[in-house]
Coordinates of C-alpha atoms and ligand atoms in Angstrom, one line a residue:
M229 CA 50.0 138.6 83.0
S230 CA 52.3 138.3 80.0
F231 CA 53.3 134.7 80.3
P232 CA 50.9 131.9 79.4
E233 CA 49.5 129.7 82.1
S234 CA 51.6 126.8 80.8
V235 CA 54.7 128.8 81.7
R236 CA 53.5 130.3 85.0
N237 CA 52.3 126.8 86.2
A238 CA 55.7 125.1 85.6
W239 CA 58.6 124.6 87.8
H240 CA 61.5 126.9 86.9
M241 CA 65.2 126.7 87.5
V242 CA 66.3 129.9 89.1
A243 CA 69.8 129.3 90.4
L244 CA 72.7 126.9 90.7
A245 CA 72.7 125.2 94.1
K246 CA 76.3 126.0 94.7
D247 CA 75.5 129.7 94.5
I248 CA 73.1 129.7 97.4
R249 CA 75.3 128.7 100.3
P250 CA 73.9 128.2 103.8
G251 CA 73.4 131.7 105.4
T252 CA 73.0 133.5 102.1
V253 CA 70.1 135.2 100.3
R254 CA 69.9 136.2 96.7
K255 CA 67.3 137.9 94.5
V256 CA 66.1 136.0 91.4
E257 CA 63.4 136.9 89.0
L258 CA 60.8 134.5 87.6
C259 CA 58.0 135.4 85.2
N260 CA 58.0 139.0 86.4
T261 CA 58.0 138.0 90.1
P262 CA 61.0 138.9 92.2
V263 CA 61.9 136.1 94.7
A264 CA 64.2 136.2 97.7
L265 CA 66.0 132.8 97.6
F266 CA 67.8 131.8 100.7
R267 CA 69.3 128.8 102.6
N268 CA 69.5 128.3 106.3
A269 CA 70.6 125.3 108.3
D270 CA 67.3 123.5 107.6
G271 CA 67.3 124.0 103.8
L272 CA 66.1 126.3 101.1
G273 CA 63.5 129.0 101.3
A274 CA 61.9 131.1 98.6
L275 CA 59.8 134.1 99.5
V276 CA 58.2 136.6 97.2
D277 CA 60.6 139.5 97.4
R278 CA 58.3 141.8 99.2
C279 CA 58.1 142.3 103.0
P280 CA 54.4 142.2 103.9
H281 CA 55.0 145.0 106.5
R282 CA 56.1 148.0 104.4
N283 CA 57.1 146.3 101.1
Y284 CA 60.9 146.4 101.6
P285 CA 62.8 143.8 99.4
L286 CA 63.5 140.8 101.6
S287 CA 66.4 139.9 99.4
E288 CA 68.3 142.8 101.0
G289 CA 68.0 141.1 104.3
R290 CA 70.1 138.6 106.1
V291 CA 69.7 135.0 107.1
T292 CA 69.8 134.7 110.8
R293 CA 68.4 132.6 113.6
G294 CA 66.5 130.2 111.3
G295 CA 64.9 132.8 109.1
L296 CA 65.2 135.7 106.7
E297 CA 65.3 139.1 108.5
C298 CA 64.0 142.2 106.7
P299 CA 66.4 145.1 107.1
Y300 CA 63.8 147.8 107.5
H301 CA 62.2 146.9 110.9
G302 CA 63.7 143.5 111.5
W303 CA 60.7 141.2 111.0
R304 CA 62.0 137.7 110.6
F305 CA 60.4 135.1 108.4
G306 CA 60.8 131.3 108.3
R307 CA 61.1 129.2 105.1
D308 CA 57.3 128.8 105.1
G309 CA 56.8 132.5 105.3
T310 CA 55.7 132.5 109.0
C311 CA 56.6 135.7 110.8
L312 CA 58.9 134.5 113.6
E313 CA 59.6 137.8 115.3
V314 CA 58.6 141.5 115.4
P315 CA 61.5 143.1 117.2
G316 CA 60.8 145.3 120.2
C317 CA 57.2 144.2 120.5
A318 CA 56.5 141.7 123.2
V319 CA 53.2 140.5 121.7
E320 CA 52.4 136.9 120.8
I321 CA 52.5 136.5 117.0
A322 CA 52.5 132.8 116.6
G323 CA 49.9 131.8 114.0
E324 CA 49.2 135.4 112.9
R325 CA 48.6 134.8 109.2
R326 CA 48.3 138.4 108.2
L327 CA 52.0 139.0 109.1
E328 CA 53.2 136.2 106.8
A329 CA 55.5 136.6 103.8
K330 CA 54.4 134.7 100.7
S331 CA 56.4 131.5 100.4
L332 CA 56.9 129.5 97.3
R333 CA 57.7 125.8 96.8
V334 CA 61.4 125.3 96.2
L335 CA 63.5 122.2 95.4
E336 CA 67.0 121.3 94.7
R337 CA 67.6 118.7 92.0
H338 CA 70.9 117.7 90.3
G339 CA 72.7 120.9 91.3
G340 CA 69.8 123.2 90.2
I341 CA 67.3 125.1 92.4
F342 CA 63.7 125.1 91.1
V343 CA 60.9 127.3 92.2
A344 CA 57.1 127.0 91.5
L345 CA 55.1 130.2 91.5
N346 CA 51.8 128.5 92.3
D347 CA 50.1 125.3 93.5
V348 CA 49.2 124.2 90.1
A349 CA 52.7 123.0 89.3
P350 CA 53.2 119.3 89.8
P351 CA 54.9 117.8 92.8
E352 CA 58.3 117.6 91.0
P353 CA 59.9 119.4 88.1
D354 CA 59.7 117.4 84.9
L355 CA 63.3 116.8 83.7
P356 CA 64.5 115.4 80.4
P357 CA 66.1 111.9 80.3
D358 CA 69.8 111.7 81.3
F359 CA 69.5 114.9 83.3
G360 CA 70.8 113.0 86.4
N361 CA 72.2 109.9 84.7
P362 CA 75.1 108.7 87.0
D363 CA 76.9 107.1 84.0
L364 CA 77.6 110.5 82.6
D365 CA 79.9 113.3 83.7
H366 CA 77.9 116.5 84.2
F367 CA 78.7 120.2 84.7
W368 CA 76.6 123.3 84.8
W369 CA 77.3 126.6 83.0
Q370 CA 75.5 129.8 83.9
Q371 CA 76.1 133.3 82.7
G372 CA 73.7 135.6 84.4
T373 CA 70.5 137.1 83.0
W374 CA 70.3 138.0 79.4
E375 CA 68.3 140.6 77.5
G376 CA 65.6 139.2 75.3
R377 CA 62.7 136.8 75.5
A378 CA 63.0 133.2 76.8
F379 CA 60.9 132.0 73.8
D380 CA 63.2 133.5 71.2
A381 CA 66.1 131.8 72.9
I382 CA 64.3 128.5 72.7
E383 CA 63.7 129.1 69.0
N384 CA 67.4 130.0 68.6
V385 CA 68.6 126.7 69.9
M386 CA 66.1 124.6 68.0
D387 CA 67.1 126.3 64.7
P388 CA 70.1 124.8 63.0
F389 CA 70.2 127.3 60.1
H390 CA 71.6 130.2 62.1
T391 CA 74.7 128.2 63.1
N392 CA 76.3 128.6 59.6
H393 CA 76.1 132.3 59.8
L394 CA 76.0 133.6 63.3
H395 CA 78.5 130.9 64.5
H396 CA 80.5 130.8 61.2
G397 CA 83.8 129.0 61.8
F398 CA 82.9 127.8 65.3
I399 CA 80.0 125.4 64.7
R400 CA 79.4 125.3 61.0
R401 CA 80.6 127.4 58.0
R402 CA 78.7 129.7 55.7
D403 CA 81.0 129.1 52.8
R404 CA 81.1 125.2 52.9
R405 CA 78.0 123.3 53.8
L406 CA 77.3 119.6 54.3
P407 CA 74.3 117.7 52.9
V408 CA 71.9 116.7 55.8
N409 CA 68.5 115.1 56.3
L410 CA 66.3 116.9 58.8
I411 CA 63.6 114.7 60.4
V412 CA 61.0 116.4 62.6
T413 CA 59.0 114.3 65.0
S414 CA 56.0 115.9 66.8
H415 CA 55.2 114.3 70.2
G416 CA 52.1 115.2 72.1
D417 CA 54.2 117.1 74.7
G418 CA 57.3 118.1 72.7
I419 CA 59.0 118.2 69.3
E420 CA 62.3 117.0 68.1
M421 CA 64.5 117.6 65.1
A422 CA 67.1 115.0 64.1
I423 CA 69.9 116.0 61.8
E424 CA 71.4 113.1 60.0
Q425 CA 74.8 113.6 58.4
T426 CA 77.8 111.5 57.6
Q427 CA 80.6 113.6 59.2
P428 CA 81.0 116.1 62.0
D429 CA 80.2 119.8 61.3
L430 CA 82.9 121.8 59.6
G431 CA 83.4 124.3 62.4
L432 CA 86.3 124.4 64.9
M433 CA 84.4 122.9 67.7
S434 CA 83.6 119.6 66.0
R435 CA 87.0 119.4 64.4
F436 CA 88.6 119.4 67.8
L437 CA 86.1 117.7 70.0
E438 CA 84.2 115.2 67.9
K439 CA 85.5 111.9 66.5
D440 CA 82.5 111.0 64.3
R441 CA 78.9 112.0 63.8
Q442 CA 75.8 110.2 62.7
R443 CA 73.2 112.5 63.9
S444 CA 72.3 115.3 66.3
I445 CA 68.9 115.7 67.9
S446 CA 67.4 118.7 69.5
R447 CA 64.2 118.2 71.5
Y448 CA 62.0 120.8 73.1
Y449 CA 60.6 119.9 76.5
P450 CA 58.1 122.6 77.2
P451 CA 57.9 125.1 78.5
T452 CA 61.6 126.0 79.1
M453 CA 64.0 123.2 78.3
V454 CA 65.8 122.0 75.2
Q455 CA 68.0 118.9 75.1
A456 CA 70.5 118.6 72.3
R457 CA 72.4 115.4 71.7
W458 CA 75.3 114.6 69.4
E459 CA 75.7 111.0 68.6
G460 CA 78.5 109.1 66.8
A461 CA 78.2 105.6 65.3
Q462 CA 78.9 103.9 68.6
R463 CA 77.8 106.3 71.3
L464 CA 76.8 109.6 72.7
T465 CA 79.4 112.4 72.2
L466 CA 77.7 115.2 74.1
C467 CA 74.3 116.0 75.6
V468 CA 73.4 119.5 76.5
N469 CA 70.3 120.4 78.5
A470 CA 69.6 124.1 78.1
V471 CA 67.1 125.8 80.5
F472 CA 65.6 129.2 79.6
T473 CA 64.0 130.6 82.7
P474 CA 61.8 133.7 81.9
A475 CA 62.9 136.4 84.3
T476 CA 60.8 139.3 83.1
D477 CA 59.1 140.1 79.8
N478 CA 62.4 141.4 78.5
S479 CA 65.0 139.1 80.1
F480 CA 65.7 135.5 80.8
T481 CA 68.2 133.4 82.7
P482 CA 69.8 130.6 80.8
F483 CA 71.4 127.5 82.4
A484 CA 73.2 124.8 80.5
R485 CA 74.0 121.4 81.8
F486 CA 76.7 119.5 79.8
S487 CA 76.8 115.7 80.0
T488 CA 79.4 113.4 78.4
P489 CA 80.0 109.7 78.7
K490 CA 82.4 108.8 81.5
G491 CA 85.8 107.5 80.7
F492 CA 86.8 109.0 77.3
A493 CA 88.7 111.9 78.9
P494 CA 88.9 113.3 82.4
A495 CA 85.9 115.3 83.4
W496 CA 87.9 118.5 84.1
L497 CA 89.5 118.3 80.6
K498 CA 86.2 117.9 78.8
Q499 CA 84.8 120.8 80.8
A500 CA 87.7 123.0 80.0
A501 CA 87.6 122.2 76.3
I502 CA 83.8 122.7 76.0
R503 CA 84.0 126.0 77.8
L504 CA 86.8 127.2 75.7
F505 CA 85.1 126.5 72.4
L506 CA 81.6 127.4 73.5
A507 CA 82.4 130.7 75.1
P508 CA 82.5 132.7 71.8
V509 CA 79.3 130.8 70.5
V510 CA 77.4 131.7 73.7
A511 CA 78.6 135.3 73.4
Q512 CA 77.3 135.5 69.8
D513 CA 73.9 134.1 70.7
R514 CA 73.7 136.5 73.7
R515 CA 74.4 139.5 71.5
A516 CA 72.1 138.3 68.7
L517 CA 69.1 137.8 71.1
A518 CA 69.7 141.3 72.6
L519 CA 69.8 142.9 69.2
Q520 CA 66.7 141.0 68.0
H521 CA 64.9 142.1 71.1
G522 CA 66.0 145.7 70.6
V523 CA 64.5 145.7 67.1
M524 CA 61.2 144.1 68.3
T525 CA 60.9 146.7 71.0
R526 CA 61.7 149.5 68.7
F527 CA 59.0 148.4 66.2
G528 CA 56.5 147.6 68.9
N529 CA 56.0 143.9 68.5
P530 CA 57.5 140.8 66.9
H531 CA 56.7 140.2 63.3
F532 CA 58.1 137.0 61.9
V533 CA 58.0 135.7 58.3
E534 CA 58.3 131.9 58.0
G535 CA 60.9 130.9 55.4
P536 CA 61.7 127.5 53.9
G537 CA 64.2 126.7 56.7
D538 CA 61.6 127.3 59.4
I539 CA 60.4 123.8 59.3
L540 CA 59.1 123.7 62.9
G541 CA 56.6 126.4 61.9
N542 CA 54.4 127.5 64.8
R543 CA 54.8 124.3 66.6
L544 CA 57.2 125.6 69.2
H545 CA 54.9 128.4 69.9
K546 CA 51.9 126.1 70.4
L547 CA 53.9 124.0 72.9
W548 CA 55.0 127.1 74.8
N549 CA 51.4 128.1 75.1
G550 CA 50.5 124.6 76.5
Q551 CA 48.8 123.3 73.4
P552 CA 49.7 119.6 72.6
L553 CA 50.8 118.6 69.1
T554 CA 49.3 115.7 67.2
P555 CA 51.9 113.0 67.2
S556 CA 53.4 112.6 63.7
V557 CA 56.7 112.3 61.8
D558 CA 57.3 114.8 58.9
D559 CA 58.7 113.7 55.6
P560 CA 62.5 114.1 55.8
V561 CA 63.7 117.5 54.5
E562 CA 67.0 117.6 52.5
A563 CA 69.1 120.7 53.2
T564 CA 72.7 121.8 53.5
L565 CA 74.1 122.9 56.8
Ligands
FES1057 S1 59.3 146.6 105.9 FE1 60.0 144.7 106.4 S2 60.0 144.8 108.5 FE2 59.1 146.6 108.0
FE2_1058 FE1 73.2 129.8 68.4

């Protein structure tokens, strides 16, 4: 078991609701467990992707007559895992527990589909504030499953110092930096970094999309969510909720939900502009995480040195592992970004 209990016991976003239409099934991976996710007329179903009969992948099957049918011998399973039919055999199977597929809890919230691997997970996924705020325009962005570890991706988005270099010209610049104050607040169940600055970043994105900037805040909501907010003097410019679902030990599936205040431009225009400017940034992070993972694999394990910019220290890792932090506010750190 390579994920800590804090991760295995959480709800995880596994797909966008729009990608699982009625009558379809899709394989998703979650903490090294393949899951057949499907939707019939009654709603969503999530079965461990292993037919109990001869271990055929159920995700290869089809949704028919109120269940998911395994292609091998045609056993059909309901959303709760019950075996509804064994074709060709006129025997009574109602209530036969040993024929059941393993079903998982599944929920749809705000356009995302969430799955819990066990009964320890709470009744509902814990979502950051504004996730479903009706006063904001929202859109989802999803780009498949990436090579690398979910935890390293979380560290990446919580780390502002890489943006000057890896995203030179798009977010910030490596040749011109702005003075900032970094303020880190530890909460019992999370951590946030506020970056106070008097003007927007010097990269293209801010120059085109941002009128003014007072601060940006990134907050980690363990185990898999990070919310980043950009705020001007008067109001929120942009809020991004990023979800990093661990697929396997070596891959993760990121989802991003972009939220902007209603009214300042049409939703479709904001979506097009954000996608246009962020596409290269996302590609840079994707490549970096894959390269980093390649090196860690080549050398056998991760080995990190903490430098002066790594002001979160091991606190992200503690939270990932389910250890609470002592609430506190660090002294502000002066830096240039
Ligand atoms: S393996 Fe699935 S029905 Fe036989
Ligand atoms: Fe990045």
